[in-house]
Every structure is written in C-alpha cells, then in structure tokens.
Amino acid sequence: MTELTVTANKSNSNNLLRRDIRFLGNILGEVLVHQGGNELLDIVEKIREASKSLRAVFLPELHEEFKQLVNTLEPEIRHQVIRAFAIYFQLVNIAEQNHRIRRKRDYERSAGEAVQQGSIEASVKDLKERGFTYEEVQDILQGMSLELVMTAHPTEAMRRAILDIHKRIADDVMMLDNPTLTFREREQLREKLLNEVITLWQTDELRDRKPTVLDEVRNGMYYFHETLFHVLPDVYQELERCLSKYYPEHYWHVPAYLRFGSWIGGDRDGNPSVTANVTWETLRMQRKLAVREYQRILTDLFKYLSFSTSIVNVTDELLSSIEQDSAQVILNKTPEWTNEKEPYRIKLTYMTEKLYNVLDSSKKGTPAQYSEPEEFIKDLKIIDRSLRHHYADYVADTHIRNLIRQVELFGFHTATLDIRQHSKEHENAMTEILAHMNIVENYSLLGEPDKVKLLEQLLNDPRPLTSPYQEYSENTTECLEVYRTVYKAQQEFGKKCISSYLISMAEATSDVLEVMVFAKEVGLFRQEADGSVTCTLQSVPLFETIDDLHAAPAILKELFSIPVYRESVAAMNDLQEIMLGYSDSNKDGGVVTANWELRVALKELTATAKEFGIKLKFFHGRGGALGRGGMPLNRSILVQPPQTIGGGIKITEQGEVISSRYSLRGIAYRSLEQATSALLTAAVAARLPEQNDLYEEKWEQIVAGISETSLHKYQDLIFRDPDFMKFFKESTPLLEVGELNIGSRPSKRKNSDKFEDLRAIPWVFAWTQSRYLLPAWYAAGTGLQQFYQNNEENLKIMQDMYVNFPFFRSLIDTLQFAIVKADLVIAKEYANMCDDPVIKERIFGQIEEEFNLTKSLILKITGVEEIFDHEPALQESIRQRNPYVDPLSYLQVQLLTELRSLRAQEQDDAVLLREVLLTINGIAAGLRNTG
Ligand code: PGA
C-alpha cells in the first residue's frame, strides 16, 4: 500500500469516527426521549445549537441569551440536561478510543508495506537500517527498563460500574465494523447498544461514599486481570517477532524490560487509612490474583495438552518430574486426571495443586508448593521441551511460552508495591525514639549536619534503637510497623514484592538516612560481621519543590560520600532510584520553571552519580492533567535527555490515565507498543555522538533566563499576592472538588488553609474545571517576553529552538494544549463568583493579560495564525467538544452560586451539591486530555 492510500484510508476512517459519534449521539437522543420525553431532547438540542452559534461568533447579546437559557432551567430538567451532556462525552470518548484501535488495525492490514509510526516494527526496522548489529541490539535490550507504576491518586471521576458499561459499549461499537454482520445481527446490536445507554442513563455516576483503600487495590488489580496479564506478553511477543524478522539469523528472547508496579495500598503519604495491615492485605490480594490467573490458564491448557503416550514419546525429564510430584504433592484441591496415558494433563494437575499450596501458609517451605515463581517456570520449561520433542512446537510457542512470559513478568506478586511516606513523619518518629533512648532530647531541633552525623553513627552501630518493652505514640508505632511489615512481606512474598521506600518532600540528606536507620532497625539493611552489607529496601528521595530540586545534587553528593550509605547502594547493584515530582514543582514554580528545573536536576544528578560510579533510575511522578506533567506515555519518555535513562525509568500512571490507557486491550497495546518504540528510539539517541552541544548550551542559557523571569511572575501572584487565595477559592470549585468521593485520601495533607498544604491534584483539578487551566500556562508569556523583547532576531532564535531543541519544542507544545483548552470567557463567569469586585477585577485582569501575552508569543514562535493550525485533526476534536462542555460550565457556575449562598445560610444543600458534582464529572469527561 502506498502512502497515498494510507492517507486516503485515514480520511475514510475519520469519516468512520464521525459516523460512530453520530450513531451514538442518535442513540442517546432516543434514550432522552425514552426517559424524559421530546421535551428533554428539544431543550438539549436548543442549548447545543445556541452554544454552537456562540462558539461560531461571539456576540454579547447571544452570550446573554445563552446564559439566560441555561440559567432559567427548572431544577428537574436542569438535572437531566447536565446528565445528557455528560453522557454524550462518555460516548464520544468511547468512539474516539475505538477509532484509535481501528486506525492501528488499518495499518496492520497493510502489513509489511506501511509501518505505523510509533510501532515496534518501525523502531526495529530503524535499528536495522542504521546498521545496529545483533550484539548492539542485545546490549540495548539489556539496558532498557520501564516500570509503569499505578497510583490511587484521586483523579478518576468515573465509577467502576460506569467504566464497565463503557467497556461493553466499546465492544459493541467495535463489532459494528464487522462486514459479515447480517442485517438482523446489526439490528440486534443496535438494540443492545440502546439498552446499554439506557443502563448508563439509569446508573448513578456519583459514588455515595469514599472508596476504601482496599476498594482502590481491587480497582487497580482489575486492570491486571482484564488487560495487562494479556497485553503485556503480546507486546513482548511483537518485539520478538520484529527482531526475528529484521535479524532472522538469531534467536530472540527479550529480557523483562517493561513491567508494572503499584502504589495502591503502599502509598501512605497524607492517607492515614493506608496502614501496615492494609499493605499486608494488598500483597496477599496481589499474590492471589497472580496465582489464580495461572491456575485458570493451566485449566485452559488441559484442552490443548491431550497428547497421549500411546501415540507420542514425551521426554524422560517430564516423566521423572511427574514421578517426583506424585511423591511430594497430595491432591487436595485439584481433581485427579482420568487418563493415565496423558502425561501433560497429569503434570498440569500437580502444578495446579502446587499453585494452590502457594496460597497455603501451612505448606510453606515444603516441596508441595512452589516456593518461588522460578520453580513454576522450571516446570513449564520441562513441558515446553517435551512438546517440542514430539514436534508440538506450535502448542509450545503459543501457550507455554506465553505463560512463561507471564510468570516472568508478574511472578507471584503481580506488581512490585512501593511504600511512600512524608519525610516529616519519619522525623517525628525518629525524634520520639531517640528521646526514649536518651540519645538526643529533641532530634528534630538538631541542625542538618548534626542530624547527618548522628544518623551515620546509628547506621554503623549494630545495636537496636527500639525495644519491645517501650511504648511509643500511635504514629511512631505505625511507622515502625510498616518497616516490620516490609521485612515480613519480603520473607513471605519474595524480595520483589517491595523494594523501594519513597520519601515525599525530601529536602535534606537526613530525610534519606532516617529511612535507612528504620530499615536497619528491622533487618532490611544489615552490616554483617564479615563486613558484607545486605540491603533489600532502598530509600528513595522524592524531590518536588523548586528549592528541593536545586538542592538535590548536593544532597546526593553528600549521601554517596557517606561510606555506609554508599555500601547500601552497592548492595543494590550500584543503582539509586530518585523520584521527581512534576505536580508539586509545577504548583510551586509554574509550568516553565518546573519543566526547566526538572531537566536541570535530571542532568546534574546524573553527572553527580556518575562521579561515584552509580547509575540512577529516575522515577517521574507525573499526572494526566496538563499542569501535572501530563502527556502521552511515549512522549514522556522521548522528552527525557537520553543520557539520563541509562539506569531505567519509572513513571506513574494514575486515575483517569489508567482507565483511558488500560481499559481496552487494543488501546493498552498501542500505548505500550509506543512506549517500547520510544525506549528503543531513546536508546539509539543515547548511543549517537552528542550533537549541537554548543547550540544546546546557548539555548539552555536562554531557557534559564526565561525560567527565572517566569518564576518571579508566577510566585508574585501565587505566593505574594495577599488576595490570591481568596480569589482562587471563590472563583473555582476547589472546595466542591474535594467532595467528589473519588479517592480514599483526604484532599489536604493537613487540616490547614495554607497553600503549601493543598495537594497538587485539587489545585489543578479546580483550575481545569473552571477552564482557566492556569497551572498549565501561567507566567509562560512573561518569561518568553523577557527574551523576545519585541526583537525579531530573538524571535528567530526561539523559532529555531522550537524546531531543533526538543525540550523547548515539548514545552511550547504543552503550552499550546493549555492555551487551546483554556477559555477565559467562561473563566470570567467563574471569576464573577469572587465576592470582592476589586480583587476580582485586579486578579482576573492580570490572568487575562498574561493569557493573551502567552498566546501571542506562542503563535509567533510556532508561526501559525491559530493554535494547532498545523494539527487540524486535534483542533477539530477540541472544537467539536467545546459546544458541549460550555453548557456544563455555565450550569456549574450557576449551581455553585446557589450552593454557596445556601451554605452561607447554613441550609441543606445535598441535592444542589449532587448537581454540582454531576457537572464536575461531565466537564472532566469533556475536557479529557486529547492524548
Ligand atoms: P501527590 O501527587 O500529591 O500524591 O504527591 C501529586 C500529583 O500526582 O499530582
């Protein structure tokens, strides 16, 4: 197929997307009539038309008319209207997701001729064309590592029940593409879809209580069960297929370079519900999930492994392993086989029983169970060899190899769980313990050098610090209990179940050492008598404010210079993990400075570690929303300086990102294949001689200047304007967002009104809902202007940077997204809720001015007349959505106004609050990150 036909097909398939949206829209129309009569459909249509005309030409009279229309709806009809628009977005999102899968399939049908951009095949082909040898490719694969870490961050507004309905609708819509459907089948499908949308209409999209942590754990595990267990091996298989295609003379078995981890049930920062017991229970649930999954697959294998010794010769190795099993394993839970001549089925029976015994602590350490996943793999390999012995290679390739891969990836623990806690909590516990032991009266009051000296001494001292006879406060007891649990868990579930302990708001060397001292206390870190060091838990600092990012290289240097700490890193293969927080740095310093400082820190930390012969694994803590570092997975890899990803890379996946990337297997596959392709591309870049050094240095200086000016501008408003917090609280739905029941953790770290204690998620969430999207662009204009100075020469430099400096390009592209999604006309409606007109005028005016400046400079740099002129499909998607989001925004303002005035009179507000929350859900679905 030529490029031309691919393009033709693309526009043809875009028609299909429009067809699906129209089709689902019509079904929704029928549901509206069914549930609310023609009257409902008419009013929804009227609002939609009015909103569209307003978007086409903004006329003040039209605007007033539109507001009037929306604001005079009767409460009952208003409720229905909100839901109609919100559900419409859910359907559009489904159609868009399906369309992504469809596009991939279009490419695959053209197999071999057109290779889809970002596919694994495209990257492997590129390796080959660049002349990489087999050995070099092997080296790349050995060094590649990506861990995606699911968190329970409260950003998924959608309930599981709703997501399940979406999944069913998505499957049905996909079926409509099947050309062999009969007329009757098509009708039945439509009927089914209509009823699914009715079910959606009749299902409450709001949770009536906060989820518990274990609910969140179950929710996270759903994705492993439904998607990841199946898709991850497919991605590996595809990589191996491509490698064999382009390097046919070699056998390929790709090492485990792509894995999933989790924070759910381990992240206790600001969430008192995540106790040591919960962490233990999480690990048990994760083990059960993996083991049950393998049992299910073994049961399935029964069907495929019916080979009889009357006909084939199996290996002696298989027969003797069965003999051994029969001597060691008693079948309690697994039914016996029926045919003595089918050895595979006999073997599978024993294996199933041994898996049952993995979950049975009374069998611990006996040969009746698999004490570790490797033993299970060993059995699978015995089967694999035997199958090949009698030429049943196909069965071995498709079933056994796949299962081996699954066990390699998911072990008996499904996902490695990280622990996270705030640095202050450790300091408090340490203070109490040291006071009890009379070591120091008040540890927290010591200066940093004294703390470091003391902690180093404690690490070198084999004596314990705590005693079972001592009573500690509840917090300190819990803090210690977590470490004990980690120790026990590593014994029970294997070392891979937990290996990193993250410290939020790490700002000093002592923060990292405190965790090591606790680890030592419970045996996770030991200096043996012979001088050797064992360390099975790494202390991982999370740097998240601009000041902390600045301080990070010096902290690392100090840490690595402490012999006992250096040894602990040596015990972890000379690898240190470092986490960087995108959201909090953004909240602290604004988008330009955060991005810039993160880059500087990445490079400096890498250089520092290199001096000590240590590799760093960077853990990027980013969210899905703009303003919290959100961007597509592959871009978040490609934007890193290539030399900083040598030790592997970890990235958080949270909330709405998890459901949008991993609910449908096709989408999950595409995201993971793009990530794989990005890893390969980055590995190639890291091997090329560094280019443009001189230019890059000059460009970096320019960005450093832009960042400095931007930081001042940002902090002048956020930290130094005394009226800013009032404006923020009154002109965004900050407080109401906190009432959404979307996560088990409180929305503030402490019960305080301080900006510092507000978490980054509600900060960004509130600005997104109110359409300002301020965290995603504010202060960028002033920063850029500082360099531009209305000088054409400077503009040319920035244009050149946009084309040739990937960091700058990515920054400007992110800003483009923010600017095109923000809407200051609507934001102004929110500003009107601020009860002090002077404050409102002043602060809104300042925001508006900065918005206009930012927009104009971005247009100049990218050289277009309207944002995204060069990406018409994206522009179109955003334009299509706006007329539907707008009514929800106006309704939200009206509802917030009513709700707040009722609350001011201390009146009951449950119904109104529900309505507000419905608009929040609807707007969240409507503004979904396009990519
Ligand atoms: P945190 O996450 O508040 O848990 O550190 C911030 C975010 O993801 O935005």
PDB file of N, CA and C in Angstrom, residues 644-683:
ATOM      1  N   THR A 644      20.012  10.324  30.514  1.00  0.00           N
ATOM      2  CA  THR A 644      19.507  10.165  31.887  1.00  0.00           C
ATOM      3  C   THR A 644      18.654   8.909  32.050  1.00  0.00           C
ATOM      4  N   ILE A 645      18.496   8.126  30.992  1.00  0.00           N
ATOM      5  CA  ILE A 645      17.613   6.971  31.174  1.00  0.00           C
ATOM      6  C   ILE A 645      18.364   5.643  31.167  1.00  0.00           C
ATOM      7  N   GLY A 646      19.683   5.733  31.314  1.00  0.00           N
ATOM      8  CA  GLY A 646      20.505   4.521  31.293  1.00  0.00           C
ATOM      9  C   GLY A 646      20.178   3.546  32.413  1.00  0.00           C
ATOM     10  N   GLY A 647      19.803   4.050  33.586  1.00  0.00           N
ATOM     11  CA  GLY A 647      19.530   3.158  34.722  1.00  0.00           C
ATOM     12  C   GLY A 647      18.079   2.701  34.734  1.00  0.00           C
ATOM     13  N   GLY A 648      17.355   3.002  33.669  1.00  0.00           N
ATOM     14  CA  GLY A 648      15.944   2.611  33.634  1.00  0.00           C
ATOM     15  C   GLY A 648      15.087   3.805  34.007  1.00  0.00           C
ATOM     16  N   ILE A 649      13.820   3.654  33.788  1.00  0.00           N
ATOM     17  CA  ILE A 649      12.913   4.778  34.016  1.00  0.00           C
ATOM     18  C   ILE A 649      11.615   4.247  34.623  1.00  0.00           C
ATOM     19  N   LYS A 650      11.089   5.023  35.547  1.00  0.00           N
ATOM     20  CA  LYS A 650       9.827   4.654  36.179  1.00  0.00           C
ATOM     21  C   LYS A 650       8.875   5.838  35.986  1.00  0.00           C
ATOM     22  N   ILE A 651       7.638   5.553  35.747  1.00  0.00           N
ATOM     23  CA  ILE A 651       6.679   6.642  35.522  1.00  0.00           C
ATOM     24  C   ILE A 651       5.363   6.286  36.220  1.00  0.00           C
ATOM     25  N   THR A 652       4.740   7.268  36.838  1.00  0.00           N
ATOM     26  CA  THR A 652       3.442   6.984  37.467  1.00  0.00           C
ATOM     27  C   THR A 652       2.324   6.994  36.416  1.00  0.00           C
ATOM     28  N   GLU A 653       1.363   6.161  36.653  1.00  0.00           N
ATOM     29  CA  GLU A 653       0.142   6.155  35.828  1.00  0.00           C
ATOM     30  C   GLU A 653      -1.010   6.271  36.824  1.00  0.00           C
ATOM     31  N   GLN A 654      -1.842   7.274  36.655  1.00  0.00           N
ATOM     32  CA  GLN A 654      -2.847   7.469  37.688  1.00  0.00           C
ATOM     33  C   GLN A 654      -4.240   7.800  37.179  1.00  0.00           C
ATOM     34  N   GLY A 655      -5.201   7.468  38.046  1.00  0.00           N
ATOM     35  CA  GLY A 655      -6.591   7.889  37.857  1.00  0.00           C
ATOM     36  C   GLY A 655      -7.122   7.694  36.454  1.00  0.00           C
ATOM     37  N   GLU A 656      -7.564   8.808  35.868  1.00  0.00           N
ATOM     38  CA  GLU A 656      -8.207   8.743  34.563  1.00  0.00           C
ATOM     39  C   GLU A 656      -7.248   8.233  33.494  1.00  0.00           C
ATOM     40  N   VAL A 657      -5.943   8.377  33.746  1.00  0.00           N
ATOM     41  CA  VAL A 657      -4.975   7.888  32.767  1.00  0.00           C
ATOM     42  C   VAL A 657      -5.031   6.355  32.743  1.00  0.00           C
ATOM     43  N   ILE A 658      -5.194   5.766  33.918  1.00  0.00           N
ATOM     44  CA  ILE A 658      -5.240   4.303  33.965  1.00  0.00           C
ATOM     45  C   ILE A 658      -6.441   3.804  33.175  1.00  0.00           C
ATOM     46  N   SER A 659      -7.607   4.409  33.438  1.00  0.00           N
ATOM     47  CA  SER A 659      -8.774   3.876  32.731  1.00  0.00           C
ATOM     48  C   SER A 659      -8.705   4.183  31.241  1.00  0.00           C
ATOM     49  N   SER A 660      -8.177   5.365  30.886  1.00  0.00           N
ATOM     50  CA  SER A 660      -8.193   5.644  29.444  1.00  0.00           C
ATOM     51  C   SER A 660      -7.110   4.859  28.712  1.00  0.00           C
ATOM     52  N   ARG A 661      -6.023   4.516  29.392  1.00  0.00           N
ATOM     53  CA  ARG A 661      -4.984   3.754  28.679  1.00  0.00           C
ATOM     54  C   ARG A 661      -5.130   2.244  28.793  1.00  0.00           C
ATOM     55  N   TYR A 662      -5.717   1.791  29.884  1.00  0.00           N
ATOM     56  CA  TYR A 662      -5.646   0.345  30.106  1.00  0.00           C
ATOM     57  C   TYR A 662      -6.987  -0.374  30.212  1.00  0.00           C
ATOM     58  N   SER A 663      -8.087   0.310  29.873  1.00  0.00           N
ATOM     59  CA  SER A 663      -9.384  -0.386  29.952  1.00  0.00           C
ATOM     60  C   SER A 663      -9.581  -1.307  28.763  1.00  0.00           C
ATOM     61  N   LEU A 664      -9.164  -0.841  27.603  1.00  0.00           N
ATOM     62  CA  LEU A 664      -9.383  -1.646  26.398  1.00  0.00           C
ATOM     63  C   LEU A 664      -8.052  -2.240  25.973  1.00  0.00           C
ATOM     64  N   ARG A 665      -8.071  -3.516  25.654  1.00  0.00           N
ATOM     65  CA  ARG A 665      -6.798  -4.171  25.325  1.00  0.00           C
ATOM     66  C   ARG A 665      -6.107  -3.516  24.134  1.00  0.00           C
ATOM     67  N   GLY A 666      -6.895  -3.123  23.145  1.00  0.00           N
ATOM     68  CA  GLY A 666      -6.306  -2.525  21.943  1.00  0.00           C
ATOM     69  C   GLY A 666      -5.569  -1.222  22.261  1.00  0.00           C
ATOM     70  N   ILE A 667      -6.171  -0.429  23.123  1.00  0.00           N
ATOM     71  CA  ILE A 667      -5.547   0.855  23.480  1.00  0.00           C
ATOM     72  C   ILE A 667      -4.315   0.601  24.347  1.00  0.00           C
ATOM     73  N   ALA A 668      -4.464  -0.331  25.273  1.00  0.00           N
ATOM     74  CA  ALA A 668      -3.329  -0.641  26.158  1.00  0.00           C
ATOM     75  C   ALA A 668      -2.150  -1.112  25.325  1.00  0.00           C
ATOM     76  N   TYR A 669      -2.459  -1.951  24.360  1.00  0.00           N
ATOM     77  CA  TYR A 669      -1.398  -2.471  23.497  1.00  0.00           C
ATOM     78  C   TYR A 669      -0.710  -1.310  22.772  1.00  0.00           C
ATOM     79  N   ARG A 670      -1.525  -0.426  22.228  1.00  0.00           N
ATOM     80  CA  ARG A 670      -0.953   0.688  21.448  1.00  0.00           C
ATOM     81  C   ARG A 670      -0.068   1.571  22.344  1.00  0.00           C
ATOM     82  N   SER A 671      -0.537   1.874  23.552  1.00  0.00           N
ATOM     83  CA  SER A 671       0.270   2.712  24.452  1.00  0.00           C
ATOM     84  C   SER A 671       1.586   2.029  24.776  1.00  0.00           C
ATOM     85  N   LEU A 672       1.508   0.727  25.047  1.00  0.00           N
ATOM     86  CA  LEU A 672       2.718   0.021  25.463  1.00  0.00           C
ATOM     87  C   LEU A 672       3.657  -0.200  24.287  1.00  0.00           C
ATOM     88  N   GLU A 673       3.094  -0.357  23.124  1.00  0.00           N
ATOM     89  CA  GLU A 673       3.993  -0.515  21.973  1.00  0.00           C
ATOM     90  C   GLU A 673       4.653   0.825  21.657  1.00  0.00           C
ATOM     91  N   GLN A 674       3.908   1.909  21.819  1.00  0.00           N
ATOM     92  CA  GLN A 674       4.533   3.221  21.584  1.00  0.00           C
ATOM     93  C   GLN A 674       5.618   3.480  22.621  1.00  0.00           C
ATOM     94  N   ALA A 675       5.365   3.023  23.845  1.00  0.00           N
ATOM     95  CA  ALA A 675       6.376   3.206  24.889  1.00  0.00           C
ATOM     96  C   ALA A 675       7.630   2.409  24.551  1.00  0.00           C
ATOM     97  N   THR A 676       7.424   1.185  24.067  1.00  0.00           N
ATOM     98  CA  THR A 676       8.568   0.350  23.696  1.00  0.00           C
ATOM     99  C   THR A 676       9.355   1.011  22.574  1.00  0.00           C
ATOM    100  N   SER A 677       8.619   1.503  21.622  1.00  0.00           N
ATOM    101  CA  SER A 677       9.263   2.150  20.495  1.00  0.00           C
ATOM    102  C   SER A 677      10.036   3.389  20.970  1.00  0.00           C
ATOM    103  N   ALA A 678       9.445   4.139  21.920  1.00  0.00           N
ATOM    104  CA  ALA A 678      10.139   5.323  22.452  1.00  0.00           C
ATOM    105  C   ALA A 678      11.419   4.907  23.183  1.00  0.00           C
ATOM    106  N   LEU A 679      11.352   3.791  23.905  1.00  0.00           N
ATOM    107  CA  LEU A 679      12.552   3.331  24.621  1.00  0.00           C
ATOM    108  C   LEU A 679      13.667   3.009  23.638  1.00  0.00           C
ATOM    109  N   LEU A 680      13.294   2.350  22.543  1.00  0.00           N
ATOM    110  CA  LEU A 680      14.304   1.997  21.535  1.00  0.00           C
ATOM    111  C   LEU A 680      14.882   3.265  20.903  1.00  0.00           C
ATOM    112  N   THR A 681      13.996   4.210  20.605  1.00  0.00           N
ATOM    113  CA  THR A 681      14.464   5.459  19.998  1.00  0.00           C
ATOM    114  C   THR A 681      15.417   6.189  20.948  1.00  0.00           C
ATOM    115  N   ALA A 682      15.050   6.218  22.228  1.00  0.00           N
ATOM    116  CA  ALA A 682      15.896   6.911  23.206  1.00  0.00           C
ATOM    117  C   ALA A 682      17.244   6.206  23.334  1.00  0.00           C
ATOM    118  N   ALA A 683      17.204   4.867  23.279  1.00  0.00           N
ATOM    119  CA  ALA A 683      18.464   4.116  23.408  1.00  0.00           C
ATOM    120  C   ALA A 683      19.370   4.426  22.222  1.00  0.00           C
TER     121      ALA A 683
END
